[in-house]
mmCIF file with all atom_site columns, C-alpha atoms in Angstrom:
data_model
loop_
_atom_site.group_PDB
_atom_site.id
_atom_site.type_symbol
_atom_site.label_atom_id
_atom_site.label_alt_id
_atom_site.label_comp_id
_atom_site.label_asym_id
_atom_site.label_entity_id
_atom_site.label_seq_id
_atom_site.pdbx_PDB_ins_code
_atom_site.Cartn_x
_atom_site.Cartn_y
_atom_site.Cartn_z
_atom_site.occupancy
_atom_site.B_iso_or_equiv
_atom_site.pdbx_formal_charge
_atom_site.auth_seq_id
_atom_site.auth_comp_id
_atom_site.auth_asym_id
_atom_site.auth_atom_id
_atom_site.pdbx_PDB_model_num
ATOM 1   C CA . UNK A 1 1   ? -19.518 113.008 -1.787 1.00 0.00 ? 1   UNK A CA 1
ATOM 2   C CA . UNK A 1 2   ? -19.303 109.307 -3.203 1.00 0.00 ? 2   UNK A CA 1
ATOM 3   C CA . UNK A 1 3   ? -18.107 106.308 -1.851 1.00 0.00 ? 3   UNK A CA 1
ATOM 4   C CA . UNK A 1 4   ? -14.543 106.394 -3.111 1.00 0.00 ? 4   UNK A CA 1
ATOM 5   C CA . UNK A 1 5   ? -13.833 109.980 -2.092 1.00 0.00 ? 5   UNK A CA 1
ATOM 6   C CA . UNK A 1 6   ? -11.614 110.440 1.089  1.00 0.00 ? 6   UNK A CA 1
ATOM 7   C CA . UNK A 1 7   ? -12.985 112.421 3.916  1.00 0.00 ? 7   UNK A CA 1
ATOM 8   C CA . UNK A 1 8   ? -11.549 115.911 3.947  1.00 0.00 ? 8   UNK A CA 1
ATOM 9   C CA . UNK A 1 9   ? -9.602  117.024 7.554  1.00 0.00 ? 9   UNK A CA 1
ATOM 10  C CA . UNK A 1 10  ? -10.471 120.257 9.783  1.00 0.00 ? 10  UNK A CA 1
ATOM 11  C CA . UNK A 1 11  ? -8.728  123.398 9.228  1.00 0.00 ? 11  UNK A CA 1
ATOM 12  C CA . UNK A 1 12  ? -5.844  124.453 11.464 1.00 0.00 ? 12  UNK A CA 1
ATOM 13  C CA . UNK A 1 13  ? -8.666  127.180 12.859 1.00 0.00 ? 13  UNK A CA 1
ATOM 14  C CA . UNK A 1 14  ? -11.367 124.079 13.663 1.00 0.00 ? 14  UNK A CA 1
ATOM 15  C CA . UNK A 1 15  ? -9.125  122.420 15.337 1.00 0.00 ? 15  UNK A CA 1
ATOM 16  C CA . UNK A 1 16  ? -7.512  125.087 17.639 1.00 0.00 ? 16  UNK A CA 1
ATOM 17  C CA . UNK A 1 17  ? -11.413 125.519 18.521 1.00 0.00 ? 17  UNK A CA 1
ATOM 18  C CA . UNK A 1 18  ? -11.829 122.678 20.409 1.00 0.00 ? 18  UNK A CA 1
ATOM 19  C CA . UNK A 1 19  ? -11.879 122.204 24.329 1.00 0.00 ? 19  UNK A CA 1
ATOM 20  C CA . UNK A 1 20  ? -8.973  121.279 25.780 1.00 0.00 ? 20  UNK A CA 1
ATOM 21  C CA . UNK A 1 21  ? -8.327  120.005 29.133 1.00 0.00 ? 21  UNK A CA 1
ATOM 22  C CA . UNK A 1 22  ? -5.637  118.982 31.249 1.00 0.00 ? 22  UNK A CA 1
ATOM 23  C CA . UNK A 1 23  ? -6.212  115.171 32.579 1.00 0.00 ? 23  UNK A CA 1
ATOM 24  C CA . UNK A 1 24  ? -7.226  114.355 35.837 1.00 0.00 ? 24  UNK A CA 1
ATOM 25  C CA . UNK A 1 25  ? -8.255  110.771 36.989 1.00 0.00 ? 25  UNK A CA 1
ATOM 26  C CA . UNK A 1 26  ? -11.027 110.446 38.816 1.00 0.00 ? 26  UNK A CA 1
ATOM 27  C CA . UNK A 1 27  ? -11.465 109.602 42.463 1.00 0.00 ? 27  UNK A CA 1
ATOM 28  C CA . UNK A 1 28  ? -14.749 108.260 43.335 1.00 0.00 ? 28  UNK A CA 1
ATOM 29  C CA . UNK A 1 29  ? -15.574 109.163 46.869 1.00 0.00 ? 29  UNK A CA 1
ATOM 30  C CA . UNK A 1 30  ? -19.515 107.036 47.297 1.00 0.00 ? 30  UNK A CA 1
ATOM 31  C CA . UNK A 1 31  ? -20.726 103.941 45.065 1.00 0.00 ? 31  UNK A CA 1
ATOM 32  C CA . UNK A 1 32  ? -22.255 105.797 42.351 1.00 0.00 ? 32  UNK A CA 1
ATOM 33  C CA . UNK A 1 33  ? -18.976 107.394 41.714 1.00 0.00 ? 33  UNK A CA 1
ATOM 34  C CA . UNK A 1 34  ? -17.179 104.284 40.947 1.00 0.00 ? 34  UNK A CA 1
ATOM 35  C CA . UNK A 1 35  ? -19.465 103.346 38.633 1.00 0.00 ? 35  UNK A CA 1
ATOM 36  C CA . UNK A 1 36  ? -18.740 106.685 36.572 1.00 0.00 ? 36  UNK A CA 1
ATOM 37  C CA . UNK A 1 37  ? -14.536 105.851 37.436 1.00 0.00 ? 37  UNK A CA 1
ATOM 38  C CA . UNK A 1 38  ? -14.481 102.619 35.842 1.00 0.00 ? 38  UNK A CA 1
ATOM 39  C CA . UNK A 1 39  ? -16.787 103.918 32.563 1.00 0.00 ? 39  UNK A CA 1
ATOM 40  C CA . UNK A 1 40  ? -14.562 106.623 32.290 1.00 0.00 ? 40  UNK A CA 1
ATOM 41  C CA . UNK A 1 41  ? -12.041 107.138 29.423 1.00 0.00 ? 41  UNK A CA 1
ATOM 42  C CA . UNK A 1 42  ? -8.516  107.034 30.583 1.00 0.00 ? 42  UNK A CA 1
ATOM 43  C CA . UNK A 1 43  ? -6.175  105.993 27.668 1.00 0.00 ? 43  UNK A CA 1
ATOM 44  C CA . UNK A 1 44  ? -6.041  107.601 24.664 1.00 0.00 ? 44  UNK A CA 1
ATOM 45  C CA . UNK A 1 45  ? -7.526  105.204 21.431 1.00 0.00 ? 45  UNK A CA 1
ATOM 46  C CA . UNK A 1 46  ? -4.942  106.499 18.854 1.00 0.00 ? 46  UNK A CA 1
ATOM 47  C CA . UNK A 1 47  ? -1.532  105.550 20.747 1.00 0.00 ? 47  UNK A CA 1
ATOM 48  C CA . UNK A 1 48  ? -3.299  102.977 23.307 1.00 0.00 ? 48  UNK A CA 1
ATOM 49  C CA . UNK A 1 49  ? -1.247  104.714 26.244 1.00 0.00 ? 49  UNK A CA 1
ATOM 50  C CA . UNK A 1 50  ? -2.798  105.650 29.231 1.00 0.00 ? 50  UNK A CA 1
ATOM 51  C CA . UNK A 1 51  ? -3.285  109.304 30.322 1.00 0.00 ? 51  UNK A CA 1
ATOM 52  C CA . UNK A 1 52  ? -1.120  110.413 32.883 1.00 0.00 ? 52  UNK A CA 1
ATOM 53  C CA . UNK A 1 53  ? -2.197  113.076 35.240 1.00 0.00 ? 53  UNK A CA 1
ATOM 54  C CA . UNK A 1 54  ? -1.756  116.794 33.421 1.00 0.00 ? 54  UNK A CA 1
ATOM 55  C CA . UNK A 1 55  ? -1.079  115.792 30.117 1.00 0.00 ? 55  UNK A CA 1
ATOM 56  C CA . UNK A 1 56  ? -3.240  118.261 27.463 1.00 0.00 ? 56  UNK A CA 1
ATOM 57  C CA . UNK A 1 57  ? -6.091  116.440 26.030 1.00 0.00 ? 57  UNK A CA 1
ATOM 58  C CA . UNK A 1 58  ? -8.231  117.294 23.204 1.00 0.00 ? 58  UNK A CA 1
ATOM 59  C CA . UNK A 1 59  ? -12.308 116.621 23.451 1.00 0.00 ? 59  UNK A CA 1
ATOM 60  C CA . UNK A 1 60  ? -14.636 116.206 20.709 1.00 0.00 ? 60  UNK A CA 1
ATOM 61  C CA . UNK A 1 61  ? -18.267 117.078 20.697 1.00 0.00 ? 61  UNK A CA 1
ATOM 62  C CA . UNK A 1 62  ? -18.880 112.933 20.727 1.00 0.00 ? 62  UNK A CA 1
ATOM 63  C CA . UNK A 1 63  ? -16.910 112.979 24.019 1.00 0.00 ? 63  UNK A CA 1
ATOM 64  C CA . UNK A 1 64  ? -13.843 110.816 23.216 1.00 0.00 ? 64  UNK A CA 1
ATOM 65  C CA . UNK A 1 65  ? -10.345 112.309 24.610 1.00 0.00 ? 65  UNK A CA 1
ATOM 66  C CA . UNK A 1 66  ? -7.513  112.159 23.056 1.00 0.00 ? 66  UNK A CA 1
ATOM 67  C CA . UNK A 1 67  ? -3.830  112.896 23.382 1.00 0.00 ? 67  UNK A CA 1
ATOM 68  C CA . UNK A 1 68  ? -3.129  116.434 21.714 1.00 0.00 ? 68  UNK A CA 1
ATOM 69  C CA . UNK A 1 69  ? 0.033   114.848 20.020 1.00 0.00 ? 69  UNK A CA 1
ATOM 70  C CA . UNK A 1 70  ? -1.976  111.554 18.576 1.00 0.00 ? 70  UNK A CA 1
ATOM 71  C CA . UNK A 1 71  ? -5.240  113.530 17.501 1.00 0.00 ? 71  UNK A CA 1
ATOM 72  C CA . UNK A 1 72  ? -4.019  116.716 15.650 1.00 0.00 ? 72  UNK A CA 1
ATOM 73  C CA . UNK A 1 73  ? -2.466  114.793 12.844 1.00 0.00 ? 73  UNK A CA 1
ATOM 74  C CA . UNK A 1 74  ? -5.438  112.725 12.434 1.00 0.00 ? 74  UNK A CA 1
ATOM 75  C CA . UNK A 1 75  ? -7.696  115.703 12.299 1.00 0.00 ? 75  UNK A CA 1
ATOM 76  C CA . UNK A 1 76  ? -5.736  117.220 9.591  1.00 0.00 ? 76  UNK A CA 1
ATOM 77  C CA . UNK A 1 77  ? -6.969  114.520 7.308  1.00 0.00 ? 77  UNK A CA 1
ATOM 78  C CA . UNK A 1 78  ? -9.717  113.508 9.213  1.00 0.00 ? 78  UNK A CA 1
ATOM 79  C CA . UNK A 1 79  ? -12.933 114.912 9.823  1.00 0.00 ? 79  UNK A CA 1
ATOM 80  C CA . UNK A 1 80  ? -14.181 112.599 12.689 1.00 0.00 ? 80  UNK A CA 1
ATOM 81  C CA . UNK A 1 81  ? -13.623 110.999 15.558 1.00 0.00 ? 81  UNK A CA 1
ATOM 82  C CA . UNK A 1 82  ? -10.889 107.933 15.409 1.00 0.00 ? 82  UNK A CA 1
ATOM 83  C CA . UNK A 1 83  ? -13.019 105.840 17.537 1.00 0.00 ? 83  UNK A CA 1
ATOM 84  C CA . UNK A 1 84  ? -16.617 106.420 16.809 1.00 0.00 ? 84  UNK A CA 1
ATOM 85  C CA . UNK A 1 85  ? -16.667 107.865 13.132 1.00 0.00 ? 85  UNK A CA 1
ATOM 86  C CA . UNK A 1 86  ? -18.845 110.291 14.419 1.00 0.00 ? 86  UNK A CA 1
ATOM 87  C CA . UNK A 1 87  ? -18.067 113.526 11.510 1.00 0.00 ? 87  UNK A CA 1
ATOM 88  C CA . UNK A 1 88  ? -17.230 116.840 12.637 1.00 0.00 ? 88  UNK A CA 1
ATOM 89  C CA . UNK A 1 89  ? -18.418 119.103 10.317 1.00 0.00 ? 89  UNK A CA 1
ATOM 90  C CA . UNK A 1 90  ? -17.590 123.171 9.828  1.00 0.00 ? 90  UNK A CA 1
ATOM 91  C CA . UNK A 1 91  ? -20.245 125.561 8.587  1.00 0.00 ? 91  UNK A CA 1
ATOM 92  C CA . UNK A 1 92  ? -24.161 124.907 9.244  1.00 0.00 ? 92  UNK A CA 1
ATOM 93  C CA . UNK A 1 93  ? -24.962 122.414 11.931 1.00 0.00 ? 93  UNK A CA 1
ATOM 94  C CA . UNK A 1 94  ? -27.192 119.376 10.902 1.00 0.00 ? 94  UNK A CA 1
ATOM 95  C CA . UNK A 1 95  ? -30.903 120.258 10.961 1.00 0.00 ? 95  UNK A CA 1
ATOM 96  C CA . UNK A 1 96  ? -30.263 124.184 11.133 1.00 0.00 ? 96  UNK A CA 1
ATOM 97  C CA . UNK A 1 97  ? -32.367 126.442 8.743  1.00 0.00 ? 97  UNK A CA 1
ATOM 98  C CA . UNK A 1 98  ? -31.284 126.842 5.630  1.00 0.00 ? 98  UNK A CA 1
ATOM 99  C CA . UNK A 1 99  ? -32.788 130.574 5.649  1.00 0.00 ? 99  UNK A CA 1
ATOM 100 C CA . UNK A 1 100 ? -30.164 132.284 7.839  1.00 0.00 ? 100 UNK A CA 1
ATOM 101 C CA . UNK A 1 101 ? -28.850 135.970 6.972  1.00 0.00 ? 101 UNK A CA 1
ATOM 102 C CA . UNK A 1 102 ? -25.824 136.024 5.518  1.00 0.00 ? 102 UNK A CA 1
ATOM 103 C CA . UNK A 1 103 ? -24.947 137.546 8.736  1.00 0.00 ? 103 UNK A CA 1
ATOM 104 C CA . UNK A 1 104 ? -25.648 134.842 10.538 1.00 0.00 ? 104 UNK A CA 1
ATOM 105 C CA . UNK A 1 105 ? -23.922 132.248 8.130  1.00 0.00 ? 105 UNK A CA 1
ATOM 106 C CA . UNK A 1 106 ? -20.608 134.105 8.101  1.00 0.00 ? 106 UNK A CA 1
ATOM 107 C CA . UNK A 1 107 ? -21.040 133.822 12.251 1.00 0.00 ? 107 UNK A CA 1
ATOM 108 C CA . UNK A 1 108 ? -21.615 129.982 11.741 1.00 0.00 ? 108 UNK A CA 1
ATOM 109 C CA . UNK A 1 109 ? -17.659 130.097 9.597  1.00 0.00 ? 109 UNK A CA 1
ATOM 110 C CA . UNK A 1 110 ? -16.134 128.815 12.753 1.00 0.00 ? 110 UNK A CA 1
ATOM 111 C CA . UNK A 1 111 ? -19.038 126.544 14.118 1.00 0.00 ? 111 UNK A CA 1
ATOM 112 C CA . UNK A 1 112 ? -18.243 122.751 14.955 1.00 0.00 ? 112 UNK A CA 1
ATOM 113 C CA . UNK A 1 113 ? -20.592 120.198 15.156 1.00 0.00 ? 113 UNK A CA 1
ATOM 114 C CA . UNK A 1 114 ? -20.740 116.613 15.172 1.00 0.00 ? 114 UNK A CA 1
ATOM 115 C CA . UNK A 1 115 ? -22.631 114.099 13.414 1.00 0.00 ? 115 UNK A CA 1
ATOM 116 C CA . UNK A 1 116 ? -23.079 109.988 14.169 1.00 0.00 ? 116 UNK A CA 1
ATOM 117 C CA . UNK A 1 117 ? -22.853 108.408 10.378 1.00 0.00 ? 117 UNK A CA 1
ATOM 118 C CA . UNK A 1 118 ? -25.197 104.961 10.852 1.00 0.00 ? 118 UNK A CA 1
#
C-alpha cells in the first residue's frame, strides 16, 4: 500500500464478528473503583454523545466503544479504530507463521486482529 491509497473497510462478515455489549455505567463501590469509573469510556468518540444505559455498543480489539449506529458506517470504509488508528486487519494476525496449512489459513478467513500503526 502507498501513501496516497485509502484504507480499505471490513467486510459486512468482520464486522458482525465483533463483541457487542449492551452499556452499563459503572458504579464504584471502594476507592480503587473510582479510579477505574472516572478512566472509563462513557461517550461514544464518533457522535460525542454520551452512552445511555442499554444502548448496543460495538468493541474493538484496541478497547474503544462505540455506538453501533456511529461505528458501522465508518467500518465499512474504514479499517481501524476512529480514535486510535489502531488497523484491524482480516486474514493472518501480525507476527503469525507464515507456514500454516492451508487448513489452517482458510480457518484464519474470519480472524480479526488489531494493529497500533506508530
Amino acid at each position: 500500500m502507498d501513501l496516497f491509497s485509502v484504507p480499505k473497510g471490513l467486510s459486512k462478515s468482520a464486522i458482525r464478528s465483533l463483541p457487542k455489549e449492551y452499556f452499563v455505567p459503572q458504579v464504584p463501590q471502594n476507592n480503587s473503583e473510582v479510579e477505574d469509573a472516572i478512566l472509563e469510556q462513557n461517550d461514544c468518540s464518533v457522535c460525542l454523545e454520551h452512552f445511555k444505559v442499554g444502548q448496543v455498543l460495538i468493541c474493538l480489539p484496541c478497547k474503544h466503544r462505540f455506538h453501533q449506529e456511529c461505528l458501522i458506517p465508518w467500518l465499512e470504509s474504514h479499517g481501524q479504530c476512529p480514535y486510535c488508528r489502531a488497523k484491524i486487519c482480516r486474514g493472518e494476525a501480525h507476527g503469525q507463521s507464515s507456514r500454516n496449512s492451508l487448513a489452517q489459513q482458510e480457518n484464519n478467513d474470519d480472524l480479526l486482529a488489531w494493529l497500533t500503526i506508530s
